[in-house]
PDB file of C-alpha atoms in Angstrom:
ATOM      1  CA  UNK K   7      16.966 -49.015   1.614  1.00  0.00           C
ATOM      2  CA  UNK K   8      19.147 -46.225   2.312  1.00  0.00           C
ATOM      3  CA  UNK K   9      23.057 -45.165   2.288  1.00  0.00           C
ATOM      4  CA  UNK K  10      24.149 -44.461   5.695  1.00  0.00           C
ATOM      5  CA  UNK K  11      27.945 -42.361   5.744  1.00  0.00           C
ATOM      6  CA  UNK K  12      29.835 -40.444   8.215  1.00  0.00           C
ATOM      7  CA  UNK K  13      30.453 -37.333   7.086  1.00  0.00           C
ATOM      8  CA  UNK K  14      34.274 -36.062   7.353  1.00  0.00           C
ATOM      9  CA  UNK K  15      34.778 -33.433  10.266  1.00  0.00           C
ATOM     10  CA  UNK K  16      38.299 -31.654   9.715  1.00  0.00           C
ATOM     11  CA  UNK K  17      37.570 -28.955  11.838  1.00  0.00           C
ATOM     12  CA  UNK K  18      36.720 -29.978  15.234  1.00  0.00           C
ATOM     13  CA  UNK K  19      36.021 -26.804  17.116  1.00  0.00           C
ATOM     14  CA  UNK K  20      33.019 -25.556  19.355  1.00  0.00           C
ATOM     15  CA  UNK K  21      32.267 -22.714  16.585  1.00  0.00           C
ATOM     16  CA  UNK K  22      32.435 -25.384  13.923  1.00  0.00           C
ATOM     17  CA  UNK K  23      29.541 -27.630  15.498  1.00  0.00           C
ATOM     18  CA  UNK K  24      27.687 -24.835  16.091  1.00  0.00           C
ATOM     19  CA  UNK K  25      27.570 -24.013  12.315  1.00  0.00           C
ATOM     20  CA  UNK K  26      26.830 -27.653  11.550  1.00  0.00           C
ATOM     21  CA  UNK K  27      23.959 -27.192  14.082  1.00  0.00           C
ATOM     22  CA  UNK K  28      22.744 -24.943  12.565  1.00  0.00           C
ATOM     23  CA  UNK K  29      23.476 -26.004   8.773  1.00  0.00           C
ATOM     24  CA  UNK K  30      21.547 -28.691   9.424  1.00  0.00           C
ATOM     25  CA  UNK K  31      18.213 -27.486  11.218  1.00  0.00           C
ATOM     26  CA  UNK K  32      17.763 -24.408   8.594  1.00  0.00           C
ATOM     27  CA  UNK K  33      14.058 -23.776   8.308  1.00  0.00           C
ATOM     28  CA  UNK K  34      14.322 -23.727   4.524  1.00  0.00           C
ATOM     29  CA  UNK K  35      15.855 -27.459   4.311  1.00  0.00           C
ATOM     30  CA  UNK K  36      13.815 -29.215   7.067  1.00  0.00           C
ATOM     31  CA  UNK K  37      10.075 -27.410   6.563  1.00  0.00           C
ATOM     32  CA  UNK K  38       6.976 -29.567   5.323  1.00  0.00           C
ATOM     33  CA  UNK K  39       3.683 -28.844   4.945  1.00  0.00           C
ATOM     34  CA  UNK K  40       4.517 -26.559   7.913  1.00  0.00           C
ATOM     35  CA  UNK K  41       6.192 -28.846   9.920  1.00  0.00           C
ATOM     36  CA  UNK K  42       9.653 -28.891  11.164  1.00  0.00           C
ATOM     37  CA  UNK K  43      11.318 -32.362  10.514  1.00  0.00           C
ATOM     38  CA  UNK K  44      14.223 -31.601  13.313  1.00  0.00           C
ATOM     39  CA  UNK K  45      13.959 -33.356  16.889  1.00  0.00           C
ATOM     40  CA  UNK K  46      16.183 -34.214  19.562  1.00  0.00           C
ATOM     41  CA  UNK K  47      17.577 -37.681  21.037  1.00  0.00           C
ATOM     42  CA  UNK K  48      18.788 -36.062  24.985  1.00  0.00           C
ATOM     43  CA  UNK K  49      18.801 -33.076  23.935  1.00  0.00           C
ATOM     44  CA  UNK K  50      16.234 -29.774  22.630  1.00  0.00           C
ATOM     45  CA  UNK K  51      17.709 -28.629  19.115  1.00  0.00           C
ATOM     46  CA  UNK K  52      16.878 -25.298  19.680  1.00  0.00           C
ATOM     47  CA  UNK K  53      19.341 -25.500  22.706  1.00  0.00           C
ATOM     48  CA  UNK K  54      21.268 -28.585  21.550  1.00  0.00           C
ATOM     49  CA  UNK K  55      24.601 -26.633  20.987  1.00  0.00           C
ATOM     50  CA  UNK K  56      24.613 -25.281  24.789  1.00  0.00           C
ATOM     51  CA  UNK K  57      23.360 -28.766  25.950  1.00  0.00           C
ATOM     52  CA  UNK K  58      26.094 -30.235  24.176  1.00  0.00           C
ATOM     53  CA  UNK K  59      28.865 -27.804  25.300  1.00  0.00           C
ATOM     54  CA  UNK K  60      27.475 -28.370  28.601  1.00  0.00           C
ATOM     55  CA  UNK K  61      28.121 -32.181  28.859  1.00  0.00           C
ATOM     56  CA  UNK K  62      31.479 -31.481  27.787  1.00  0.00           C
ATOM     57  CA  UNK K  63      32.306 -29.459  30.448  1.00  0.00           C
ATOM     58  CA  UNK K  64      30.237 -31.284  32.794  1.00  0.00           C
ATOM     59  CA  UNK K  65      33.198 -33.922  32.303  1.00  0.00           C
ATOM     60  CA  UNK K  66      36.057 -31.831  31.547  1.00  0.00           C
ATOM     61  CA  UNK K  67      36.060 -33.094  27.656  1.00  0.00           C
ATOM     62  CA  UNK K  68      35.627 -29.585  25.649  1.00  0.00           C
ATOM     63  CA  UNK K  69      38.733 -30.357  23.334  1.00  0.00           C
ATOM     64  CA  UNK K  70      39.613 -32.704  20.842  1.00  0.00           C
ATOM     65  CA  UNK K  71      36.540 -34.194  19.233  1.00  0.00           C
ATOM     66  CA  UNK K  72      33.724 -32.370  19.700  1.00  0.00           C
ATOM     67  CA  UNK K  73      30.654 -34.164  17.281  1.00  0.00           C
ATOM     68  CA  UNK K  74      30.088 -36.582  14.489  1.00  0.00           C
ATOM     69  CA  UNK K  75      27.732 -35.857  11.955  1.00  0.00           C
ATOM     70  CA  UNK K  76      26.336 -38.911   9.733  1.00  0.00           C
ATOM     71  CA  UNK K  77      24.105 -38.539   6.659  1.00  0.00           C
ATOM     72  CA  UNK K  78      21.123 -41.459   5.796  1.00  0.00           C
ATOM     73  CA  UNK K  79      20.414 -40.722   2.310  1.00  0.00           C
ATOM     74  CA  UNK K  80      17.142 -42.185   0.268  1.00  0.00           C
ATOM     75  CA  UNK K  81      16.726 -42.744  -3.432  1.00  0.00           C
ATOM     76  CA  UNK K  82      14.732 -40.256  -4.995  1.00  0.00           C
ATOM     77  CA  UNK K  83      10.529 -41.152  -5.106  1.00  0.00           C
ATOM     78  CA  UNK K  84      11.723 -43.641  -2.776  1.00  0.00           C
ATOM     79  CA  UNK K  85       7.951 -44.273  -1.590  1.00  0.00           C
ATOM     80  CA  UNK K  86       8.064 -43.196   2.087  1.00  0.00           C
ATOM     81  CA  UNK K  87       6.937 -39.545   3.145  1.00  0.00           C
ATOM     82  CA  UNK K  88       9.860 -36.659   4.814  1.00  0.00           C
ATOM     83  CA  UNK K  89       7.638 -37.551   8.291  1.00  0.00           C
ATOM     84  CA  UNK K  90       8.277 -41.327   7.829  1.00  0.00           C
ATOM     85  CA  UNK K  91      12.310 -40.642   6.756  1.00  0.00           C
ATOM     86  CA  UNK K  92      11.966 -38.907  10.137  1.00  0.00           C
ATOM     87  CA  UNK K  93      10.773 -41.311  12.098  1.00  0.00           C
ATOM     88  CA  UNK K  94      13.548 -43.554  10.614  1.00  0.00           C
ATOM     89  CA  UNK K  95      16.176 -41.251  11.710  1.00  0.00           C
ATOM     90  CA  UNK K  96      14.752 -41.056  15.270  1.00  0.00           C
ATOM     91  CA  UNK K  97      14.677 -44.695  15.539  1.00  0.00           C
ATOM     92  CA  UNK K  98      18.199 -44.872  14.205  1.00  0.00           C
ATOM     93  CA  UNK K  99      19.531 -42.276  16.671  1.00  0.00           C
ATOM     94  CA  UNK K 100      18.752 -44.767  19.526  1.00  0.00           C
ATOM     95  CA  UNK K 101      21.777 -46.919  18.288  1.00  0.00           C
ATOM     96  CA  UNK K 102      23.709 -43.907  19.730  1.00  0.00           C
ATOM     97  CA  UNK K 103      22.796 -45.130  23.086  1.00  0.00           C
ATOM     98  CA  UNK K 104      23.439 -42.298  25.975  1.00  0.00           C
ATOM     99  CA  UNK K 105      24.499 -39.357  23.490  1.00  0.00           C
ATOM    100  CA  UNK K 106      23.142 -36.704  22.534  1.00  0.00           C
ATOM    101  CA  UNK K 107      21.901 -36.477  19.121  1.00  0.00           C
ATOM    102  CA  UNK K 108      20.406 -33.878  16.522  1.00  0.00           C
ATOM    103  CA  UNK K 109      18.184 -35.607  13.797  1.00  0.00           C
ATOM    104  CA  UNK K 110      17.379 -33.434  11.089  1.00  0.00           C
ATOM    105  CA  UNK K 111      15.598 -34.595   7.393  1.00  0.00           C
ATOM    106  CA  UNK K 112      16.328 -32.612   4.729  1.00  0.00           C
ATOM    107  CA  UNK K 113      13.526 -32.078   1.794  1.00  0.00           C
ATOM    108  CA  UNK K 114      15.115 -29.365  -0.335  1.00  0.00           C
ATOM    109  CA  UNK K 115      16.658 -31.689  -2.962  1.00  0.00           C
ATOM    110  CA  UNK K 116      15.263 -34.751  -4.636  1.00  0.00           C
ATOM    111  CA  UNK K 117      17.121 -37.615  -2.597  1.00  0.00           C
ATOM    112  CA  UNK K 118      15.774 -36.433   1.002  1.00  0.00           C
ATOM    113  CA  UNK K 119      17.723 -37.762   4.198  1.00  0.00           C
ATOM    114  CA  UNK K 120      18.511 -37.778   7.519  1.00  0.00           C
ATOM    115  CA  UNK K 121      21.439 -35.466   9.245  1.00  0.00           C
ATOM    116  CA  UNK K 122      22.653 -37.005  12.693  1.00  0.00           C
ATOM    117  CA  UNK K 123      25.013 -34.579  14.541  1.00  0.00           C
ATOM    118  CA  UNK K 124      26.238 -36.323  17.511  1.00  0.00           C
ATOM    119  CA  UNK K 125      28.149 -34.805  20.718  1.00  0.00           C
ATOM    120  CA  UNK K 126      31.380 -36.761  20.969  1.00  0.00           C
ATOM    121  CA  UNK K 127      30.682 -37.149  24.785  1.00  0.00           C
ATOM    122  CA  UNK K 128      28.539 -39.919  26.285  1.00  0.00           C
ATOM    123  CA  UNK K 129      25.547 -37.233  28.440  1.00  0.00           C
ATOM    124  CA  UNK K 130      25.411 -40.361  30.525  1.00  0.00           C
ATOM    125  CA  UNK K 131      28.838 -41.735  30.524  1.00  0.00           C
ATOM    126  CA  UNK K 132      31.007 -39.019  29.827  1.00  0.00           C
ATOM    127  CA  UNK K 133      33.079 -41.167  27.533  1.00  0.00           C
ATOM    128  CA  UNK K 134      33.943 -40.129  24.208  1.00  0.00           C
ATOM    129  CA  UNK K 135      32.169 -41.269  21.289  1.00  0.00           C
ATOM    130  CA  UNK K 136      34.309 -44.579  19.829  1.00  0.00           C
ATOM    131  CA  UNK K 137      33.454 -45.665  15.609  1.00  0.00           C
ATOM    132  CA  UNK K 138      35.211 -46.949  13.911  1.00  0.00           C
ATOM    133  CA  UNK K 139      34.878 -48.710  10.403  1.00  0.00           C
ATOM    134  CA  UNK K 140      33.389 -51.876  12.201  1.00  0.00           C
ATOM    135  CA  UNK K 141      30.801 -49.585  14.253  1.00  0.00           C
ATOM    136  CA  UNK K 142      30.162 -47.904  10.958  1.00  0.00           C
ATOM    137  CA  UNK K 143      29.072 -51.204   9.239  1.00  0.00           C
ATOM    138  CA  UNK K 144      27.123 -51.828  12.626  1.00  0.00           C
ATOM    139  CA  UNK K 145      25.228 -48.437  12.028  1.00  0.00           C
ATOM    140  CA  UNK K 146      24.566 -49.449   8.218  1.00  0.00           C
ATOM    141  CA  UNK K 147      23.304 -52.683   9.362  1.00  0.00           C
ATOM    142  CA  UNK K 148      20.424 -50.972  11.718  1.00  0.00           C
ATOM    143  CA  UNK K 149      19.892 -48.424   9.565  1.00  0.00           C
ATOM    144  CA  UNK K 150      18.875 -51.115   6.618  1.00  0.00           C
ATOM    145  CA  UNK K 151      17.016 -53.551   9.523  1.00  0.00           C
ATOM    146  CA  UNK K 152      15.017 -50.780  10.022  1.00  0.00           C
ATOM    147  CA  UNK K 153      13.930 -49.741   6.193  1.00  0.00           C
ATOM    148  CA  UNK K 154      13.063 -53.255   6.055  1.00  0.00           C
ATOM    149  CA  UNK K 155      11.080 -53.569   8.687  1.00  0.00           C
ATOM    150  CA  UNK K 156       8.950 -50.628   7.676  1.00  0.00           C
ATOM    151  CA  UNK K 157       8.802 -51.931   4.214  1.00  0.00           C
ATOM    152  CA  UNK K 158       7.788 -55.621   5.973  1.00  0.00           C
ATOM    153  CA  UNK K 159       6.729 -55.079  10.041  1.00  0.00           C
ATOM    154  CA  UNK K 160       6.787 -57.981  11.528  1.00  0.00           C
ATOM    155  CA  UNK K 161       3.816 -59.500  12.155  1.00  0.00           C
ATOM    156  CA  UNK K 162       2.549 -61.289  15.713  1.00  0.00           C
ATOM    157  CA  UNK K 163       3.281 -64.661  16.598  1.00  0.00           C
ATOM    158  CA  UNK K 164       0.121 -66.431  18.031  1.00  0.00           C
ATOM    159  CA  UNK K 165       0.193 -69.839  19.140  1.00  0.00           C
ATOM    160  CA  UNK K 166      -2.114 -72.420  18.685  1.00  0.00           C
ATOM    161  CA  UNK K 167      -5.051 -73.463  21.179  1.00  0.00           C
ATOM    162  CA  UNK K 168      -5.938 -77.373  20.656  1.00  0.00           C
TER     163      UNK K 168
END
């Protein structure tokens, strides 16, 4: 299992998701075995801070809000490899149906995990993003169906032939 938190933003300005951006994709943090554990739900990362800015303004919303960022944490020798945490995090971003989302594992301390910055507007909608401690709970909820699953996949139902 892992600990899924939102992360407190107090400074909600285009310059300060930009340095969350690119906090979180850092080379030095996300690098294994020569592969770069970052990807991109509706978005590039390389780009994801002008693709981001761009929805905004797309739908007059540059103001206010302007991301979430969440953190999925795992327990140290937690038996799962940084490219499987990964794929956890990319199946976990789809809960954040319609936004755009940067998914980055970090491997550079002992308890790896999963960074999700999230544009506060809907790329599809243009509504702004809307959890609250009930959606948060929601979020934990996938995040655990999903660790399970990969810990037990469900197997195929076959029916009988008489």
């Amino acid at each position: 299992m892992a600990t899924f938190v939102a992360i407190p933003e107090k400074t909600q300005t285009a310059n300060a998701m930009k340095r969350v951006l690119n906090y979180v994709m850092q080379d030095k943090k996300t690098n294994y075995n020569g592969a770069n554990l970052v990807s991109g739900q509706n978005c590039v990362p390389e780009s994801a801070y002008e693709e981001f800015m761009a929805t905004k303004n797309s739908f007059g919303k540059a103001k206010g809000v302007f991301f979430k960022q969440y953190v999925q944490s795992f327990k140290p020798d937690c038996g799962v490899t940084p490219q499987t945490i990964h794929k956890i995090g990319l199946e976990l971003a789809q809960a954040f149906d319609g936004f755009e989302v940067v998914v980055a594992t970090h491997i550079d301390r002992d308890h790896w995990h999963n960074h999700f910055v999230v544009n506060s507007v809907n790329c599809e909608t243009g509504y702004k993003i809307q959890i609250n401690e009930i959606g948060l709970e929601e979020l934990r909820r996938k995040s655990d169906e999903i660790c399970l699953n990969l810990k037990h996949p469900k197997r195929p139902q076959y029916k009988a032939i008489n």
